[in-house]
PDB file of C-alpha atoms in Angstrom:
ATOM      1  CA  ASP A   4     219.381  51.969  67.123  1.00  0.00           C
ATOM      2  CA  ALA A   5     219.342  52.257  70.904  1.00  0.00           C
ATOM      3  CA  LYS A   6     218.033  55.501  72.332  1.00  0.00           C
ATOM      4  CA  THR A   7     220.236  57.807  74.349  1.00  0.00           C
ATOM      5  CA  THR A   8     219.602  60.239  77.185  1.00  0.00           C
ATOM      6  CA  GLN A   9     221.697  63.361  77.701  1.00  0.00           C
ATOM      7  CA  PRO A  10     221.325  66.380  79.975  1.00  0.00           C
ATOM      8  CA  PRO A  11     219.949  69.331  78.024  1.00  0.00           C
ATOM      9  CA  SER A  12     222.698  71.748  78.982  1.00  0.00           C
ATOM     10  CA  MET A  13     225.852  72.250  80.997  1.00  0.00           C
ATOM     11  CA  ASP A  14     228.382  74.961  81.651  1.00  0.00           C
ATOM     12  CA  CYS A  15     232.112  74.573  81.864  1.00  0.00           C
ATOM     13  CA  ALA A  16     234.946  76.918  82.799  1.00  0.00           C
ATOM     14  CA  GLU A  17     237.593  77.560  80.176  1.00  0.00           C
ATOM     15  CA  GLY A  18     240.671  75.439  80.753  1.00  0.00           C
ATOM     16  CA  ARG A  19     238.846  72.898  82.862  1.00  0.00           C
ATOM     17  CA  ALA A  20     237.774  69.407  81.826  1.00  0.00           C
ATOM     18  CA  ALA A  21     234.222  69.025  80.553  1.00  0.00           C
ATOM     19  CA  ASN A  22     232.560  65.694  81.334  1.00  0.00           C
ATOM     20  CA  LEU A  23     229.476  64.974  79.217  1.00  0.00           C
ATOM     21  CA  PRO A  24     227.350  62.007  80.324  1.00  0.00           C
ATOM     22  CA  CYS A  25     225.175  59.814  78.135  1.00  0.00           C
ATOM     23  CA  ASN A  26     222.864  56.963  79.101  1.00  0.00           C
ATOM     24  CA  HIS A  27     222.183  54.172  76.602  1.00  0.00           C
ATOM     25  CA  SER A  28     220.759  51.362  78.709  1.00  0.00           C
ATOM     26  CA  THR A  29     219.247  49.468  75.737  1.00  0.00           C
ATOM     27  CA  ILE A  30     222.454  49.289  73.709  1.00  0.00           C
ATOM     28  CA  SER A  31     222.991  46.061  71.787  1.00  0.00           C
ATOM     29  CA  GLY A  32     226.210  44.089  71.687  1.00  0.00           C
ATOM     30  CA  ASN A  33     227.136  45.196  68.170  1.00  0.00           C
ATOM     31  CA  GLU A  34     226.299  48.882  68.602  1.00  0.00           C
ATOM     32  CA  TYR A  35     228.977  51.492  68.986  1.00  0.00           C
ATOM     33  CA  VAL A  36     228.802  54.767  70.888  1.00  0.00           C
ATOM     34  CA  TYR A  37     229.491  57.802  68.692  1.00  0.00           C
ATOM     35  CA  TRP A  38     229.878  61.435  69.645  1.00  0.00           C
ATOM     36  CA  TYR A  39     229.342  64.368  67.315  1.00  0.00           C
ATOM     37  CA  ARG A  40     229.176  68.057  67.974  1.00  0.00           C
ATOM     38  CA  GLN A  41     227.575  70.944  66.149  1.00  0.00           C
ATOM     39  CA  ILE A  42     228.982  74.409  66.505  1.00  0.00           C
ATOM     40  CA  HIS A  43     226.407  77.086  65.808  1.00  0.00           C
ATOM     41  CA  SER A  44     224.992  76.899  62.276  1.00  0.00           C
ATOM     42  CA  GLN A  45     227.677  74.497  61.048  1.00  0.00           C
ATOM     43  CA  GLY A  46     227.371  70.882  59.980  1.00  0.00           C
ATOM     44  CA  PRO A  47     227.918  68.286  62.715  1.00  0.00           C
ATOM     45  CA  GLN A  48     231.498  67.191  63.317  1.00  0.00           C
ATOM     46  CA  TYR A  49     232.605  63.716  64.306  1.00  0.00           C
ATOM     47  CA  ILE A  50     234.481  63.561  67.616  1.00  0.00           C
ATOM     48  CA  ILE A  51     235.079  59.967  68.639  1.00  0.00           C
ATOM     49  CA  HIS A  52     233.512  56.536  68.833  1.00  0.00           C
ATOM     50  CA  GLY A  53     233.990  53.298  70.748  1.00  0.00           C
ATOM     51  CA  LEU A  54     232.568  49.833  71.340  1.00  0.00           C
ATOM     52  CA  LYS A  55     233.603  48.841  74.863  1.00  0.00           C
ATOM     53  CA  ASN A  56     237.131  50.012  75.456  1.00  0.00           C
ATOM     54  CA  ASN A  57     237.993  53.551  76.429  1.00  0.00           C
ATOM     55  CA  GLU A  58     239.151  55.631  73.486  1.00  0.00           C
ATOM     56  CA  THR A  59     241.218  58.781  73.148  1.00  0.00           C
ATOM     57  CA  ASN A  60     242.077  61.006  70.220  1.00  0.00           C
ATOM     58  CA  GLU A  61     243.331  64.525  69.755  1.00  0.00           C
ATOM     59  CA  MET A  62     239.922  66.003  70.520  1.00  0.00           C
ATOM     60  CA  ALA A  63     238.535  64.002  73.410  1.00  0.00           C
ATOM     61  CA  SER A  64     238.381  60.839  75.485  1.00  0.00           C
ATOM     62  CA  LEU A  65     235.485  58.412  75.629  1.00  0.00           C
ATOM     63  CA  ILE A  66     234.868  56.365  78.753  1.00  0.00           C
ATOM     64  CA  ILE A  67     232.356  53.513  78.424  1.00  0.00           C
ATOM     65  CA  THR A  68     231.161  51.680  81.525  1.00  0.00           C
ATOM     66  CA  GLU A  69     231.797  47.969  81.779  1.00  0.00           C
ATOM     67  CA  ASP A  70     228.098  47.133  81.281  1.00  0.00           C
ATOM     68  CA  ARG A  71     228.054  49.591  78.318  1.00  0.00           C
ATOM     69  CA  LYS A  72     224.860  51.208  79.556  1.00  0.00           C
ATOM     70  CA  SER A  73     226.416  54.633  79.855  1.00  0.00           C
ATOM     71  CA  SER A  74     229.406  56.638  78.691  1.00  0.00           C
ATOM     72  CA  THR A  75     231.166  59.928  79.282  1.00  0.00           C
ATOM     73  CA  LEU A  76     232.815  62.208  76.755  1.00  0.00           C
ATOM     74  CA  ILE A  77     235.697  64.145  78.240  1.00  0.00           C
ATOM     75  CA  LEU A  78     237.037  67.346  76.734  1.00  0.00           C
ATOM     76  CA  PRO A  79     240.299  67.614  78.694  1.00  0.00           C
ATOM     77  CA  HIS A  80     240.894  71.367  78.479  1.00  0.00           C
ATOM     78  CA  ALA A  81     237.773  73.125  77.289  1.00  0.00           C
ATOM     79  CA  THR A  82     238.162  76.291  75.234  1.00  0.00           C
ATOM     80  CA  LEU A  83     235.602  78.855  74.142  1.00  0.00           C
ATOM     81  CA  ARG A  84     235.624  77.197  70.705  1.00  0.00           C
ATOM     82  CA  ASP A  85     234.244  74.022  72.287  1.00  0.00           C
ATOM     83  CA  THR A  86     230.904  75.752  72.901  1.00  0.00           C
ATOM     84  CA  ALA A  87     228.497  73.599  70.869  1.00  0.00           C
ATOM     85  CA  VAL A  88     225.705  71.054  70.988  1.00  0.00           C
ATOM     86  CA  TYR A  89     227.109  67.583  71.664  1.00  0.00           C
ATOM     87  CA  TYR A  90     225.257  64.525  70.430  1.00  0.00           C
ATOM     88  CA  CYS A  91     225.674  61.004  71.794  1.00  0.00           C
ATOM     89  CA  ILE A  92     224.528  58.415  69.227  1.00  0.00           C
ATOM     90  CA  VAL A  93     224.410  54.657  69.417  1.00  0.00           C
ATOM     91  CA  ARG A  94     224.476  52.741  66.164  1.00  0.00           C
ATOM     92  CA  VAL A  95     225.859  49.903  64.136  1.00  0.00           C
ATOM     93  CA  PRO A  96     228.615  51.137  61.791  1.00  0.00           C
ATOM     94  CA  LEU A  97     227.393  51.884  58.274  1.00  0.00           C
ATOM     95  CA  ALA A  98     223.793  51.750  59.446  1.00  0.00           C
ATOM     96  CA  TYR A  99     221.939  54.099  57.149  1.00  0.00           C
ATOM     97  CA  LYS A 100     220.694  56.334  59.883  1.00  0.00           C
ATOM     98  CA  LEU A 101     222.229  58.576  62.513  1.00  0.00           C
ATOM     99  CA  SER A 102     219.518  59.400  65.050  1.00  0.00           C
ATOM    100  CA  PHE A 103     220.211  62.845  66.415  1.00  0.00           C
ATOM    101  CA  GLY A 104     218.362  63.633  69.612  1.00  0.00           C
ATOM    102  CA  ALA A 105     218.367  67.019  71.293  1.00  0.00           C
ATOM    103  CA  GLY A 106     221.949  66.659  72.543  1.00  0.00           C
ATOM    104  CA  THR A 107     223.661  68.606  75.318  1.00  0.00           C
ATOM    105  CA  THR A 108     224.294  72.300  74.823  1.00  0.00           C
ATOM    106  CA  VAL A 109     227.724  72.966  76.300  1.00  0.00           C
ATOM    107  CA  THR A 110     228.684  76.531  77.068  1.00  0.00           C
ATOM    108  CA  VAL A 111     232.319  77.195  77.910  1.00  0.00           C
ATOM    109  CA  ARG A 112     232.741  80.381  79.931  1.00  0.00           C
ATOM    110  CA  ALA A 113     235.890  82.472  80.281  1.00  0.00           C
TER     111      ALA A 113
ATOM    112  CA  ASN B  18     240.439  67.496  49.226  1.00  0.00           C
ATOM    113  CA  ALA B  19     237.293  69.616  49.644  1.00  0.00           C
ATOM    114  CA  GLY B  20     235.314  66.991  51.609  1.00  0.00           C
ATOM    115  CA  VAL B  21     231.568  67.547  51.298  1.00  0.00           C
ATOM    116  CA  THR B  22     230.332  70.648  49.512  1.00  0.00           C
ATOM    117  CA  GLN B  23     226.794  71.939  49.096  1.00  0.00           C
ATOM    118  CA  THR B  24     225.286  74.296  46.532  1.00  0.00           C
ATOM    119  CA  PRO B  25     223.725  76.810  47.053  1.00  0.00           C
ATOM    120  CA  LYS B  26     224.466  78.107  50.560  1.00  0.00           C
ATOM    121  CA  PHE B  27     221.289  80.192  50.785  1.00  0.00           C
ATOM    122  CA  ARG B  28     218.049  80.276  48.840  1.00  0.00           C
ATOM    123  CA  VAL B  29     214.656  81.938  49.136  1.00  0.00           C
ATOM    124  CA  LEU B  30     211.732  80.381  47.287  1.00  0.00           C
ATOM    125  CA  LYS B  31     208.094  81.228  46.868  1.00  0.00           C
ATOM    126  CA  THR B  32     205.480  78.607  47.656  1.00  0.00           C
ATOM    127  CA  GLY B  33     205.077  76.256  44.713  1.00  0.00           C
ATOM    128  CA  GLN B  34     208.495  76.882  43.178  1.00  0.00           C
ATOM    129  CA  SER B  35     210.925  74.061  42.607  1.00  0.00           C
ATOM    130  CA  MET B  36     214.633  73.754  43.186  1.00  0.00           C
ATOM    131  CA  THR B  37     217.487  71.276  43.420  1.00  0.00           C
ATOM    132  CA  LEU B  38     220.144  71.170  46.099  1.00  0.00           C
ATOM    133  CA  LEU B  39     223.475  69.689  45.060  1.00  0.00           C
ATOM    134  CA  CYS B  40     225.810  67.743  47.316  1.00  0.00           C
ATOM    135  CA  ALA B  41     229.254  66.682  46.157  1.00  0.00           C
ATOM    136  CA  GLN B  42     231.934  64.627  47.912  1.00  0.00           C
ATOM    137  CA  ASP B  43     235.470  63.823  46.797  1.00  0.00           C
ATOM    138  CA  MET B  44     236.216  61.033  49.286  1.00  0.00           C
ATOM    139  CA  ASN B  45     234.903  58.151  47.163  1.00  0.00           C
ATOM    140  CA  HIS B  46     232.260  57.308  49.767  1.00  0.00           C
ATOM    141  CA  GLU B  47     229.487  54.906  48.885  1.00  0.00           C
ATOM    142  CA  TYR B  48     226.936  56.168  51.406  1.00  0.00           C
ATOM    143  CA  MET B  49     225.407  59.654  51.181  1.00  0.00           C
ATOM    144  CA  TYR B  50     222.608  61.296  53.168  1.00  0.00           C
ATOM    145  CA  TRP B  51     220.319  64.314  53.194  1.00  0.00           C
ATOM    146  CA  TYR B  52     219.145  65.703  56.559  1.00  0.00           C
ATOM    147  CA  ARG B  53     217.070  68.685  57.539  1.00  0.00           C
ATOM    148  CA  GLN B  54     217.381  70.649  60.765  1.00  0.00           C
ATOM    149  CA  ASP B  55     214.663  72.901  62.076  1.00  0.00           C
ATOM    150  CA  PRO B  56     215.404  75.553  64.730  1.00  0.00           C
ATOM    151  CA  GLY B  57     216.266  74.066  68.119  1.00  0.00           C
ATOM    152  CA  MET B  58     215.975  70.500  66.897  1.00  0.00           C
ATOM    153  CA  GLY B  59     218.272  67.683  65.953  1.00  0.00           C
ATOM    154  CA  LEU B  60     218.833  66.502  62.401  1.00  0.00           C
ATOM    155  CA  ARG B  61     216.225  64.347  60.701  1.00  0.00           C
ATOM    156  CA  LEU B  62     217.056  62.045  57.809  1.00  0.00           C
ATOM    157  CA  ILE B  63     215.203  62.790  54.564  1.00  0.00           C
ATOM    158  CA  HIS B  64     216.698  60.331  52.050  1.00  0.00           C
ATOM    159  CA  TYR B  65     219.892  58.377  51.751  1.00  0.00           C
ATOM    160  CA  SER B  66     221.854  56.393  49.177  1.00  0.00           C
ATOM    161  CA  VAL B  67     224.035  53.312  49.616  1.00  0.00           C
ATOM    162  CA  GLY B  68     225.655  53.625  46.204  1.00  0.00           C
ATOM    163  CA  GLU B  69     225.452  55.045  42.701  1.00  0.00           C
ATOM    164  CA  GLY B  70     222.005  54.569  41.234  1.00  0.00           C
ATOM    165  CA  THR B  71     220.345  53.702  44.563  1.00  0.00           C
ATOM    166  CA  THR B  72     218.201  55.813  46.885  1.00  0.00           C
ATOM    167  CA  ALA B  73     215.976  55.124  49.873  1.00  0.00           C
ATOM    168  CA  LYS B  74     213.587  56.987  52.148  1.00  0.00           C
ATOM    169  CA  GLY B  75     214.543  58.213  55.585  1.00  0.00           C
ATOM    170  CA  GLU B  76     212.364  59.585  58.394  1.00  0.00           C
ATOM    171  CA  VAL B  77     210.813  62.576  56.622  1.00  0.00           C
ATOM    172  CA  PRO B  78     210.839  61.917  52.842  1.00  0.00           C
ATOM    173  CA  ASP B  79     207.506  63.517  51.861  1.00  0.00           C
ATOM    174  CA  GLY B  80     207.832  66.463  49.495  1.00  0.00           C
ATOM    175  CA  TYR B  81     211.379  65.586  48.447  1.00  0.00           C
ATOM    176  CA  ASN B  82     212.982  63.503  45.725  1.00  0.00           C
ATOM    177  CA  VAL B  83     216.606  62.488  45.288  1.00  0.00           C
ATOM    178  CA  SER B  84     218.925  61.122  42.641  1.00  0.00           C
ATOM    179  CA  ARG B  85     222.404  59.570  42.718  1.00  0.00           C
ATOM    180  CA  LEU B  86     223.457  59.350  39.076  1.00  0.00           C
ATOM    181  CA  LYS B  87     227.141  59.708  39.920  1.00  0.00           C
ATOM    182  CA  LYS B  88     228.893  58.325  42.966  1.00  0.00           C
ATOM    183  CA  GLN B  89     230.213  61.710  44.004  1.00  0.00           C
ATOM    184  CA  ASN B  90     226.929  63.611  43.718  1.00  0.00           C
ATOM    185  CA  PHE B  91     223.637  63.380  45.599  1.00  0.00           C
ATOM    186  CA  LEU B  92     220.830  65.711  44.533  1.00  0.00           C
ATOM    187  CA  LEU B  93     217.822  66.722  46.633  1.00  0.00           C
ATOM    188  CA  GLY B  94     214.808  68.100  44.790  1.00  0.00           C
ATOM    189  CA  LEU B  95     211.778  70.031  45.953  1.00  0.00           C
ATOM    190  CA  GLU B  96     209.120  69.863  43.245  1.00  0.00           C
ATOM    191  CA  SER B  97     206.629  72.273  44.847  1.00  0.00           C
ATOM    192  CA  ALA B  98     208.098  74.076  47.828  1.00  0.00           C
ATOM    193  CA  ALA B  99     205.980  74.699  50.929  1.00  0.00           C
ATOM    194  CA  PRO B 100     206.639  76.958  53.941  1.00  0.00           C
ATOM    195  CA  SER B 101     206.994  73.824  56.090  1.00  0.00           C
ATOM    196  CA  GLN B 102     210.150  73.049  54.135  1.00  0.00           C
ATOM    197  CA  THR B 103     211.893  76.135  55.466  1.00  0.00           C
ATOM    198  CA  SER B 104     214.918  74.622  57.151  1.00  0.00           C
ATOM    199  CA  VAL B 105     218.651  74.089  57.033  1.00  0.00           C
ATOM    200  CA  TYR B 106     219.604  71.146  54.841  1.00  0.00           C
ATOM    201  CA  PHE B 107     222.760  69.152  55.493  1.00  0.00           C
ATOM    202  CA  CYS B 108     224.325  66.588  53.254  1.00  0.00           C
ATOM    203  CA  ALA B 109     226.708  63.937  54.563  1.00  0.00           C
ATOM    204  CA  SER B 110     228.779  61.048  53.287  1.00  0.00           C
ATOM    205  CA  THR B 111     230.394  58.254  55.223  1.00  0.00           C
ATOM    206  CA  ASP B 112     233.273  55.863  55.351  1.00  0.00           C
ATOM    207  CA  TYR B 113     233.001  52.914  57.720  1.00  0.00           C
ATOM    208  CA  ASN B 114     232.859  54.978  60.896  1.00  0.00           C
ATOM    209  CA  GLU B 115     232.555  58.704  60.459  1.00  0.00           C
ATOM    210  CA  GLN B 116     229.898  60.783  58.724  1.00  0.00           C
ATOM    211  CA  PHE B 117     231.315  63.889  57.085  1.00  0.00           C
ATOM    212  CA  PHE B 118     228.875  66.771  56.843  1.00  0.00           C
ATOM    213  CA  GLY B 119     228.660  69.657  54.440  1.00  0.00           C
ATOM    214  CA  PRO B 120     228.245  73.287  55.540  1.00  0.00           C
ATOM    215  CA  GLY B 121     224.495  73.341  54.971  1.00  0.00           C
ATOM    216  CA  THR B 122     221.978  75.090  52.730  1.00  0.00           C
ATOM    217  CA  ARG B 123     219.655  77.584  54.369  1.00  0.00           C
ATOM    218  CA  LEU B 124     216.312  77.489  52.579  1.00  0.00           C
ATOM    219  CA  THR B 125     213.406  79.847  53.208  1.00  0.00           C
ATOM    220  CA  VAL B 126     210.046  79.244  51.555  1.00  0.00           C
ATOM    221  CA  LEU B 127     207.709  82.239  51.621  1.00  0.00           C
TER     222      LEU B 127
END
């Protein structure tokens, strides 16, 4: 699986959009970009994934650059409950392994 | 639909004791995983299974054994617990895209 690079931490104001960047310059053509988050002490939670097109669901939007070397997760209206560690993972679907790096610790402030 | 459940939620062992952690999923998933998470770190894969009766080693398999006798259950065993195995253990199962995680088992080895 391709490695990813994320900033270690970021703050966001409640009600504002949170934009989380991820670099994955060595991504292969068949690898997808996945985002998970882990709220304190809980198991990780799937957020969204995509291959090359932008994706949106009820939780977030995923913007992938045309060259697929980087992506941005957007939380449109951050709430205090969005405070968590966010992991960007690149993998082939059903690959046996999810490689969790250090992620980005997002703190949403009132 | 309970998703992924883990038993027990907490456990304290003495060095040298043995125990088994149970993971159960009711989503009919073929793939199941055991991860460990140490403080301030991402998850690391211990063992995984691609179907009933099959198991394979992940990144950090030493000191652990697993069994998948039934499709819905994945057991993680510690034959002789060591303080280095103090951690939070997460089980997960997957459909084609998303890994579903259990709530975790917090294990302390004294």
